[in-house]
């Protein structure tokens, strides 16, 4: 962590066995109590409510497919309650290779919201279009 400029100012909880790395326990408790934000990366804090000493608790998810699948399978289960214990939820996924449509075989491209609307308007000009999207209620984050 020295190379990242963090020196001895970091801590990590290994989720498999609960072992903490980085700061010694006494110093870790001081930092948890005085931090402006505690960032829970990929849910390594198994019980985030135990760390709610600071003003903000943020969940940053590195595997959005896994998380969304679990939340859909059990929307009121223990995992959903653990995610909901946070003030904010962010998700990202690594982009590996090129994506192709399983139906057409064409390479998939990324569009901005404006580009999507332009494409829909161009392809379906003068036709009735129904846009179906899920309504998200009671969840933190950006949808």
Backbone as ProteinMPNN parsed JSONL, in Angstrom:
{"seq_chain_A": "XXXXXXXXXXXXXXXXXXXXXXXXXXXXXXXXXXXXXXXXXXXXXXXXXXXXXXXXXXXXXXXXXXXXXXXXXXXXXXXXXXXXXXXXXXXXXXXXXXXXXXXXXXXXXXXXXXXXXXXXXXXXXXXXXXXXXXXXXXXXXXX", "coords_chain_A": {"N_chain_A": [[0.818, -1.193, 0.0], [2.122, 1.073, 0.286], [3.149, 1.929, -2.178], [0.834, 2.956, -3.329], [0.528, 5.246, -1.992], [-0.729, 5.184, 0.441], [0.473, 4.303, 2.708], [0.458, 3.549, 6.087], [-2.227, 3.912, 6.343], [-4.627, 2.406, 5.809], [-7.109, -0.214, 5.667], [-8.378, -3.526, 5.562], [-10.851, -6.013, 5.426], [-10.814, -9.411, 5.277], [-13.195, -11.29, 3.734], [-13.69, -14.079, 3.937], [-12.623, -15.305, 6.282], [-12.814, -13.261, 8.112], [-10.561, -11.873, 8.942], [-8.663, -8.977, 9.678], [-6.631, -6.647, 7.935], [-3.864, -4.387, 7.707], [-4.279, -1.518, 9.516], [-3.653, -1.644, 13.085], [-5.876, -3.062, 15.609], [-6.783, -1.168, 17.661], [-6.195, 1.349, 16.51], [-7.664, 1.049, 14.174], [-10.316, 1.087, 15.143], [-10.418, 3.746, 16.01], [-10.183, 5.112, 13.554], [-12.459, 4.155, 12.176], [-14.417, 5.332, 13.752], [-14.002, 8.058, 13.319], [-14.022, 8.555, 10.596], [-15.083, 10.187, 7.578], [-16.38, 8.87, 5.582], [-17.133, 5.464, 5.053], [-16.114, 2.939, 3.015], [-17.433, 0.167, 1.607], [-16.231, -2.277, -0.151], [-17.334, -4.467, -2.522], [-18.86, -5.816, -0.639], [-17.321, -6.671, 1.57], [-17.532, -6.052, 4.235], [-19.26, -7.81, 6.325], [-21.342, -7.351, 8.122], [-22.5, -4.502, 7.832], [-23.87, -2.631, 9.387], [-22.652, -2.67, 11.854], [-20.523, -1.005, 11.568], [-21.354, 1.549, 11.404], [-20.451, 4.243, 12.333], [-19.464, 6.562, 11.39], [-20.517, 9.372, 9.309], [-21.294, 8.513, 6.705], [-21.922, 5.565, 4.854], [-20.87, 3.608, 2.312], [-21.501, 1.437, -0.413], [-19.614, -0.178, -2.746], [-19.817, -1.967, -5.563], [-18.282, -4.587, -7.269], [-19.135, -6.596, -8.866], [-21.651, -6.516, -10.601], [-23.569, -8.229, -11.834], [-23.765, -10.541, -10.232], [-24.671, -9.357, -7.815], [-27.1, -8.084, -8.602], [-28.554, -10.338, -9.403], [-28.802, -11.747, -6.993], [-30.258, -9.874, -5.498], [-32.617, -9.794, -6.978], [-33.499, -12.424, -6.681], [-33.954, -12.668, -3.938], [-35.511, -10.251, -2.78], [-36.105, -9.174, -0.269], [-34.426, -10.404, 1.425], [-31.596, -11.408, 3.534], [-29.231, -10.545, 2.247], [-30.16, -8.377, 0.686], [-30.981, -6.672, 2.745], [-28.509, -6.156, 3.86], [-27.241, -4.696, 1.809], [-29.002, -2.528, 1.721], [-28.401, -1.276, 4.111], [-26.565, 0.645, 3.651], [-25.707, 4.07, 2.786], [-25.369, 4.837, 0.177], [-25.124, 3.294, -3.051], [-23.014, 1.96, -5.415], [-22.128, 0.617, -8.562], [-19.969, -1.238, -10.643], [-18.53, -2.728, -13.525], [-16.009, -4.704, -14.965], [-14.863, -4.272, -18.259], [-14.564, -6.676, -20.546], [-13.103, -7.776, -23.397], [-14.986, -7.85, -26.519], [-18.451, -7.295, -26.987], [-21.027, -9.219, -28.468], [-24.136, -9.564, -30.16], [-26.259, -12.236, -29.353], [-28.335, -12.906, -30.928], [-28.322, -11.526, -33.484], [-25.645, -11.533, -34.098], [-24.201, -9.274, -34.487], [-21.817, -6.732, -33.598], [-22.034, -5.24, -30.428], [-22.767, -1.922, -29.417], [-22.032, 1.007, -27.467], [-24.32, 3.377, -26.334], [-25.222, 6.779, -25.632], [-27.817, 8.257, -23.559], [-29.121, 10.151, -25.124], [-28.33, 9.391, -27.719], [-29.587, 6.897, -27.857], [-32.317, 7.64, -27.782], [-32.442, 9.171, -30.146], [-31.919, 7.162, -32.055], [-34.132, 5.451, -31.677], [-36.211, 7.21, -32.36], [-35.593, 7.632, -35.047], [-35.744, 5.044, -36.211], [-38.35, 4.279, -35.631], [-40.094, 6.227, -36.474], [-43.171, 7.842, -36.667], [-44.568, 5.639, -35.789], [-46.27, 3.78, -33.205], [-44.798, 3.557, -30.064], [-43.895, 1.72, -27.236], [-42.323, 2.108, -24.275], [-40.865, 0.102, -21.991], [-39.854, -0.128, -18.709], [-38.293, -1.014, -15.63], [-39.747, 0.013, -12.513], [-38.173, 1.499, -9.913], [-38.22, 1.3, -6.504], [-37.607, 2.325, -3.169], [-34.858, 1.672, -3.104], [-31.419, 2.33, -2.833], [-29.067, 4.334, -4.649], [-28.181, 4.771, -8.146], [-30.305, 4.495, -10.839]], "CA_chain_A": [[0.0, 0.0, 0.0], [3.063, 2.204, 0.254], [3.2, 2.405, -3.568], [-0.404, 3.687, -3.627], [0.534, 6.477, -1.204], [-1.556, 5.04, 1.632], [1.315, 4.022, 3.873], [-0.218, 2.742, 7.099], [-3.57, 4.481, 6.501], [-5.6, 1.593, 5.106], [-7.493, -1.45, 6.34], [-9.16, -4.422, 4.728], [-11.352, -7.188, 6.121], [-10.933, -10.551, 4.386], [-14.547, -11.773, 4.038], [-13.774, -15.527, 4.163], [-12.408, -15.657, 7.695], [-12.997, -12.087, 8.973], [-9.273, -11.313, 9.351], [-8.392, -7.602, 9.277], [-5.262, -6.333, 7.541], [-3.597, -2.95, 7.711], [-4.177, -0.884, 10.828], [-3.904, -2.451, 14.279], [-7.266, -2.965, 16.048], [-7.091, 0.089, 18.371], [-6.173, 2.435, 15.517], [-8.782, 0.786, 13.27], [-11.528, 1.58, 15.799], [-10.358, 5.22, 15.968], [-10.455, 5.549, 12.177], [-13.868, 3.873, 11.893], [-15.234, 6.306, 14.481], [-13.79, 9.44, 12.876], [-14.027, 8.658, 9.129], [-16.217, 10.858, 6.943], [-17.071, 7.857, 4.798], [-16.584, 4.112, 5.084], [-16.428, 2.336, 1.723], [-17.524, -1.287, 1.652], [-15.987, -2.747, -1.515], [-17.812, -5.827, -2.817], [-19.499, -6.437, 0.514], [-16.387, -7.322, 2.489], [-18.05, -5.863, 5.593], [-20.398, -8.718, 6.358], [-22.411, -6.707, 8.898], [-22.155, -3.077, 7.721], [-24.481, -1.845, 10.469], [-21.697, -2.623, 12.97], [-19.506, -0.002, 11.274], [-22.028, 2.826, 11.216], [-20.002, 5.231, 13.315], [-19.265, 7.791, 10.632], [-21.739, 9.896, 8.704], [-21.673, 7.885, 5.433], [-21.511, 4.194, 4.596], [-21.065, 3.449, 0.863], [-21.249, 0.111, -0.972], [-19.134, -0.165, -4.13], [-19.915, -3.35, -5.999], [-17.457, -4.874, -8.441], [-19.744, -7.68, -9.633], [-23.066, -6.143, -10.65], [-24.445, -9.331, -12.221], [-23.975, -11.351, -9.023], [-25.476, -8.605, -6.86], [-28.459, -7.914, -9.106], [-29.208, -11.647, -9.372], [-29.166, -12.044, -5.595], [-31.325, -8.958, -5.082], [-33.854, -10.226, -7.64], [-33.911, -13.713, -6.119], [-34.44, -12.462, -2.565], [-35.549, -8.79, -2.622], [-36.209, -8.77, 1.138], [-33.569, -11.316, 2.179], [-30.469, -10.892, 4.321], [-28.303, -9.824, 1.383], [-30.794, -7.089, 0.354], [-30.92, -5.828, 3.957], [-27.109, -5.732, 4.017], [-27.012, -3.621, 0.834], [-29.831, -1.386, 2.134], [-27.823, -0.629, 5.297], [-25.641, 1.675, 3.17], [-26.299, 5.338, 2.358], [-25.277, 4.921, -1.277], [-24.72, 2.047, -3.695], [-22.442, 2.157, -6.743], [-21.777, -0.646, -9.162], [-19.185, -1.154, -11.865], [-18.082, -4.024, -14.012], [-14.876, -4.605, -15.891], [-15.222, -4.555, -19.64], [-13.619, -7.663, -21.044], [-13.344, -8.145, -24.788], [-16.037, -7.187, -27.285], [-19.744, -7.96, -26.842], [-21.766, -9.445, -29.707], [-25.508, -10.015, -29.978], [-26.458, -13.671, -29.562], [-29.396, -13.063, -31.918], [-27.918, -11.087, -34.819], [-24.215, -11.704, -34.297], [-23.582, -7.962, -34.677], [-21.092, -6.167, -32.465], [-22.841, -4.321, -29.635], [-22.121, -0.631, -29.213], [-22.518, 1.762, -26.32], [-25.011, 4.604, -26.687], [-25.662, 7.684, -24.567], [-29.275, 8.337, -23.53], [-29.534, 10.946, -26.271], [-28.158, 8.57, -28.916], [-30.644, 5.884, -27.856], [-33.563, 8.288, -28.173], [-32.328, 9.502, -31.568], [-32.025, 5.903, -32.81], [-35.527, 5.01, -31.593], [-37.016, 8.148, -33.148], [-35.293, 7.424, -36.468], [-36.219, 3.739, -36.665], [-39.788, 4.084, -35.409], [-40.758, 7.491, -36.766], [-44.556, 7.693, -37.105], [-45.146, 4.408, -35.257], [-46.485, 3.782, -31.76], [-43.701, 2.911, -29.346], [-44.112, 1.606, -25.8], [-41.054, 1.895, -23.594], [-41.081, -0.582, -20.723], [-38.674, -0.099, -17.843], [-38.703, -1.293, -14.249], [-39.89, 1.117, -11.582], [-37.366, 1.16, -8.751], [-38.67, 1.979, -5.293], [-36.987, 1.902, -1.921], [-33.479, 1.229, -3.28], [-30.44, 3.408, -2.909], [-28.205, 4.254, -5.809], [-28.602, 5.415, -9.384], [-30.891, 3.492, -11.743]], "C_chain_A": [[0.862, 1.258, 0.0], [3.112, 2.805, -1.148], [1.977, 3.238, -3.937], [-0.483, 4.988, -2.836], [-0.299, 6.396, 0.063], [-0.747, 4.76, 2.891], [0.611, 3.088, 4.84], [-1.649, 3.234, 7.333], [-4.621, 3.699, 5.706], [-5.962, 0.4, 5.974], [-8.412, -2.237, 5.421], [-9.575, -5.62, 5.568], [-11.538, -8.302, 5.102], [-12.255, -11.254, 4.697], [-14.646, -13.263, 4.358], [-13.633, -15.873, 5.64], [-12.513, -14.467, 8.651], [-11.709, -11.442, 9.451], [-9.119, -9.892, 8.817], [-6.907, -7.451, 8.949], [-5.095, -4.818, 7.558], [-3.43, -2.44, 9.132], [-4.36, -1.868, 11.98], [-5.312, -2.147, 14.818], [-7.611, -1.632, 16.724], [-7.165, 1.265, 17.402], [-7.329, 2.287, 14.529], [-10.088, 1.322, 13.86], [-11.573, 3.112, 15.802], [-10.734, 5.742, 14.587], [-11.919, 5.311, 11.828], [-14.793, 4.888, 12.576], [-15.125, 7.716, 13.927], [-13.868, 9.633, 11.356], [-15.264, 9.394, 8.633], [-17.038, 9.884, 6.105], [-16.347, 6.515, 4.966], [-17.054, 3.446, 3.799], [-16.334, 0.822, 1.847], [-17.402, -1.804, 0.225], [-16.402, -4.206, -1.632], [-18.345, -6.553, -1.587], [-18.57, -7.121, 1.485], [-16.755, -7.096, 3.954], [-19.345, -6.656, 5.694], [-21.6, -8.134, 7.1], [-22.152, -5.203, 8.911], [-22.745, -2.22, 8.834], [-23.555, -1.735, 11.689], [-20.657, -1.512, 12.795], [-20.111, 1.38, 11.062], [-21.676, 3.768, 12.373], [-19.832, 6.584, 12.66], [-20.563, 8.222, 9.968], [-22.196, 9.18, 7.433], [-21.095, 6.478, 5.323], [-21.878, 3.893, 3.139], [-20.672, 2.042, 0.436], [-20.804, 0.3, -2.417], [-19.021, -1.614, -4.567], [-19.112, -3.575, -7.271], [-18.015, -6.026, -9.285], [-21.246, -7.443, -9.726], [-23.999, -7.287, -11.018], [-24.775, -10.19, -11.008], [-24.926, -10.644, -8.069], [-26.912, -8.467, -7.337], [-29.218, -9.242, -9.082], [-29.647, -11.997, -7.955], [-30.297, -11.161, -5.112], [-32.655, -9.335, -5.727], [-34.393, -11.519, -7.035], [-34.528, -13.556, -4.731], [-34.49, -10.97, -2.26], [-35.679, -8.307, -1.176], [-35.33, -9.632, 2.038], [-32.43, -10.616, 2.896], [-29.505, -10.078, 3.471], [-28.869, -8.446, 1.021], [-30.756, -6.145, 1.555], [-29.503, -5.317, 4.182], [-26.789, -4.589, 3.051], [-27.773, -2.365, 1.256], [-29.271, -0.647, 3.35], [-26.89, 0.52, 4.921], [-26.396, 2.935, 2.744], [-26.311, 5.47, 0.845], [-24.751, 3.598, -1.805], [-24.228, 2.377, -5.093], [-22.01, 0.8, -7.266], [-20.953, -0.403, -10.419], [-18.793, -2.563, -12.273], [-16.94, -3.813, -14.98], [-15.347, -4.975, -17.285], [-14.157, -5.474, -20.228], [-13.997, -8.024, -22.467], [-14.429, -7.317, -25.447], [-17.329, -7.99, -27.138], [-20.434, -8.054, -28.198], [-23.154, -9.963, -29.366], [-25.599, -11.504, -30.249], [-27.51, -13.924, -30.635], [-28.89, -12.737, -33.316], [-26.451, -11.346, -35.129], [-23.472, -10.391, -34.487], [-22.877, -7.507, -33.396], [-21.986, -5.158, -31.752], [-22.046, -3.041, -29.41], [-22.76, 0.067, -28.023], [-23.127, 3.067, -26.82], [-25.24, 5.464, -25.445], [-27.193, 7.679, -24.582], [-29.784, 9.08, -24.765], [-29.419, 10.135, -27.568], [-29.234, 7.49, -29.01], [-31.966, 6.479, -28.318], [-33.555, 8.64, -29.655], [-32.527, 8.257, -32.432], [-33.464, 5.397, -32.821], [-36.408, 5.901, -32.464], [-36.812, 7.927, -34.646], [-35.914, 6.115, -36.976], [-37.73, 3.578, -36.58], [-40.579, 5.366, -35.623], [-42.166, 7.226, -37.31], [-45.234, 6.434, -36.597], [-45.352, 4.56, -33.753], [-45.356, 2.992, -31.104], [-44.06, 2.883, -27.868], [-42.766, 1.268, -25.167], [-41.349, 1.296, -22.234], [-39.777, -0.584, -19.935], [-39.132, -0.376, -16.425], [-38.803, -0.008, -13.441], [-39.156, 0.712, -10.308], [-37.832, 1.988, -7.57], [-37.898, 1.444, -4.101], [-35.575, 1.367, -2.038], [-32.589, 2.444, -3.358], [-29.598, 3.251, -4.159], [-28.797, 4.954, -7.002], [-29.082, 4.344, -10.352], [-31.302, 4.158, -13.029]], "O_chain_A": [[0.379, 2.361, -0.256], [3.117, 4.025, -1.307], [2.074, 4.136, -4.773], [-1.439, 5.749, -2.982], [-0.555, 7.418, 0.7], [-1.23, 4.957, 4.006], [0.215, 1.98, 4.476], [-2.219, 3.001, 8.399], [-5.426, 4.303, 4.998], [-5.229, 0.041, 6.896], [-9.133, -1.666, 4.604], [-8.775, -6.175, 6.322], [-12.327, -8.164, 4.168], [-12.43, -11.765, 5.803], [-15.612, -13.676, 5.001], [-14.426, -16.64, 6.184], [-12.328, -14.624, 9.858], [-11.754, -10.544, 10.292], [-9.407, -9.627, 7.65], [-6.047, -8.046, 9.597], [-6.066, -4.07, 7.439], [-2.542, -2.882, 9.86], [-5.133, -2.819, 11.867], [-5.876, -1.094, 14.518], [-8.63, -1.025, 16.392], [-8.087, 2.078, 17.469], [-7.907, 3.283, 14.095], [-10.878, 1.943, 13.15], [-12.636, 3.705, 15.62], [-11.505, 6.693, 14.46], [-12.558, 6.183, 11.239], [-15.833, 5.252, 12.027], [-16.066, 8.499, 14.055], [-13.788, 10.766, 10.88], [-16.352, 9.249, 9.189], [-18.246, 10.058, 5.94], [-15.119, 6.453, 5.014], [-18.253, 3.394, 3.523], [-15.275, 0.275, 2.156], [-18.375, -1.769, -0.53], [-15.881, -5.07, -0.927], [-18.281, -7.78, -1.514], [-18.977, -8.063, 2.165], [-16.338, -7.863, 4.822], [-20.391, -6.225, 5.209], [-22.746, -8.401, 6.737], [-21.636, -4.678, 9.898], [-22.174, -1.188, 9.187], [-23.678, -0.792, 12.47], [-19.991, -1.123, 13.755], [-19.428, 2.285, 10.585], [-22.491, 4.041, 13.255], [-20.028, 7.624, 13.289], [-21.578, 7.53, 10.05], [-23.382, 9.231, 7.106], [-19.935, 6.237, 5.657], [-23.053, 3.919, 2.775], [-19.644, 1.517, 0.863], [-21.535, 0.875, -3.223], [-18.236, -2.387, -4.016], [-19.254, -2.828, -8.239], [-17.429, -6.386, -10.306], [-22.026, -8.084, -9.022], [-25.136, -7.309, -10.547], [-25.936, -10.528, -10.781], [-25.875, -11.248, -7.569], [-27.845, -8.704, -6.57], [-30.409, -9.262, -8.77], [-30.756, -12.493, -7.753], [-31.194, -11.621, -4.405], [-33.706, -9.212, -5.097], [-35.604, -11.686, -6.895], [-35.503, -14.228, -4.395], [-33.617, -10.459, -1.559], [-35.392, -7.144, -0.89], [-35.464, -9.6, 3.261], [-32.315, -9.39, 2.868], [-29.013, -9.039, 3.911], [-28.141, -7.455, 1.047], [-30.522, -4.948, 1.394], [-29.307, -4.19, 4.637], [-26.136, -3.619, 3.436], [-27.243, -1.258, 1.158], [-29.638, 0.504, 3.589], [-26.471, 1.285, 5.789], [-27.573, 2.874, 2.388], [-27.177, 6.146, 0.289], [-24.032, 2.875, -1.115], [-24.945, 3.005, -5.872], [-21.578, -0.063, -6.501], [-21.217, 0.536, -11.17], [-18.736, -3.471, -11.444], [-16.923, -2.836, -15.729], [-16.146, -5.897, -17.455], [-12.998, -5.087, -20.384], [-15.094, -8.525, -22.713], [-14.754, -6.22, -24.992], [-17.304, -9.22, -27.162], [-20.431, -7.101, -28.977], [-23.329, -10.708, -28.402], [-25.08, -11.988, -31.254], [-27.58, -15.019, -31.193], [-29.005, -13.555, -34.229], [-26.058, -11.376, -36.295], [-22.249, -10.386, -34.631], [-23.279, -7.846, -32.282], [-22.621, -4.32, -32.393], [-20.827, -3.065, -29.237], [-23.883, -0.245, -27.628], [-22.526, 3.774, -27.628], [-25.429, 4.944, -24.345], [-27.799, 7.156, -25.517], [-30.772, 8.672, -25.375], [-30.31, 10.189, -28.416], [-29.734, 7.196, -30.096], [-32.659, 5.892, -29.149], [-34.552, 8.432, -30.347], [-33.235, 8.309, -33.438], [-33.96, 4.963, -33.861], [-37.249, 5.408, -33.215], [-37.762, 8.026, -35.423], [-36.532, 6.086, -38.04], [-38.325, 2.832, -37.358], [-41.627, 5.558, -35.008], [-42.338, 6.488, -38.279], [-46.387, 6.184, -36.949], [-44.688, 5.37, -33.107], [-45.011, 1.895, -31.544], [-44.479, 3.895, -27.307], [-42.152, 0.253, -25.498], [-42.016, 1.923, -21.411], [-38.731, -0.992, -20.44], [-40.247, -0.009, -16.053], [-38.043, 0.936, -13.655], [-39.483, -0.304, -9.695], [-37.84, 3.218, -7.622], [-37.575, 0.258, -4.035], [-35.125, 0.658, -1.137], [-32.983, 3.477, -3.899], [-29.44, 2.141, -4.668], [-29.803, 5.653, -6.886], [-28.354, 3.397, -10.652], [-31.817, 3.496, -13.929]]}, "name": "protein", "num_of_chains": 1, "seq": "XXXXXXXXXXXXXXXXXXXXXXXXXXXXXXXXXXXXXXXXXXXXXXXXXXXXXXXXXXXXXXXXXXXXXXXXXXXXXXXXXXXXXXXXXXXXXXXXXXXXXXXXXXXXXXXXXXXXXXXXXXXXXXXXXXXXXXXXXXXXXXX"}
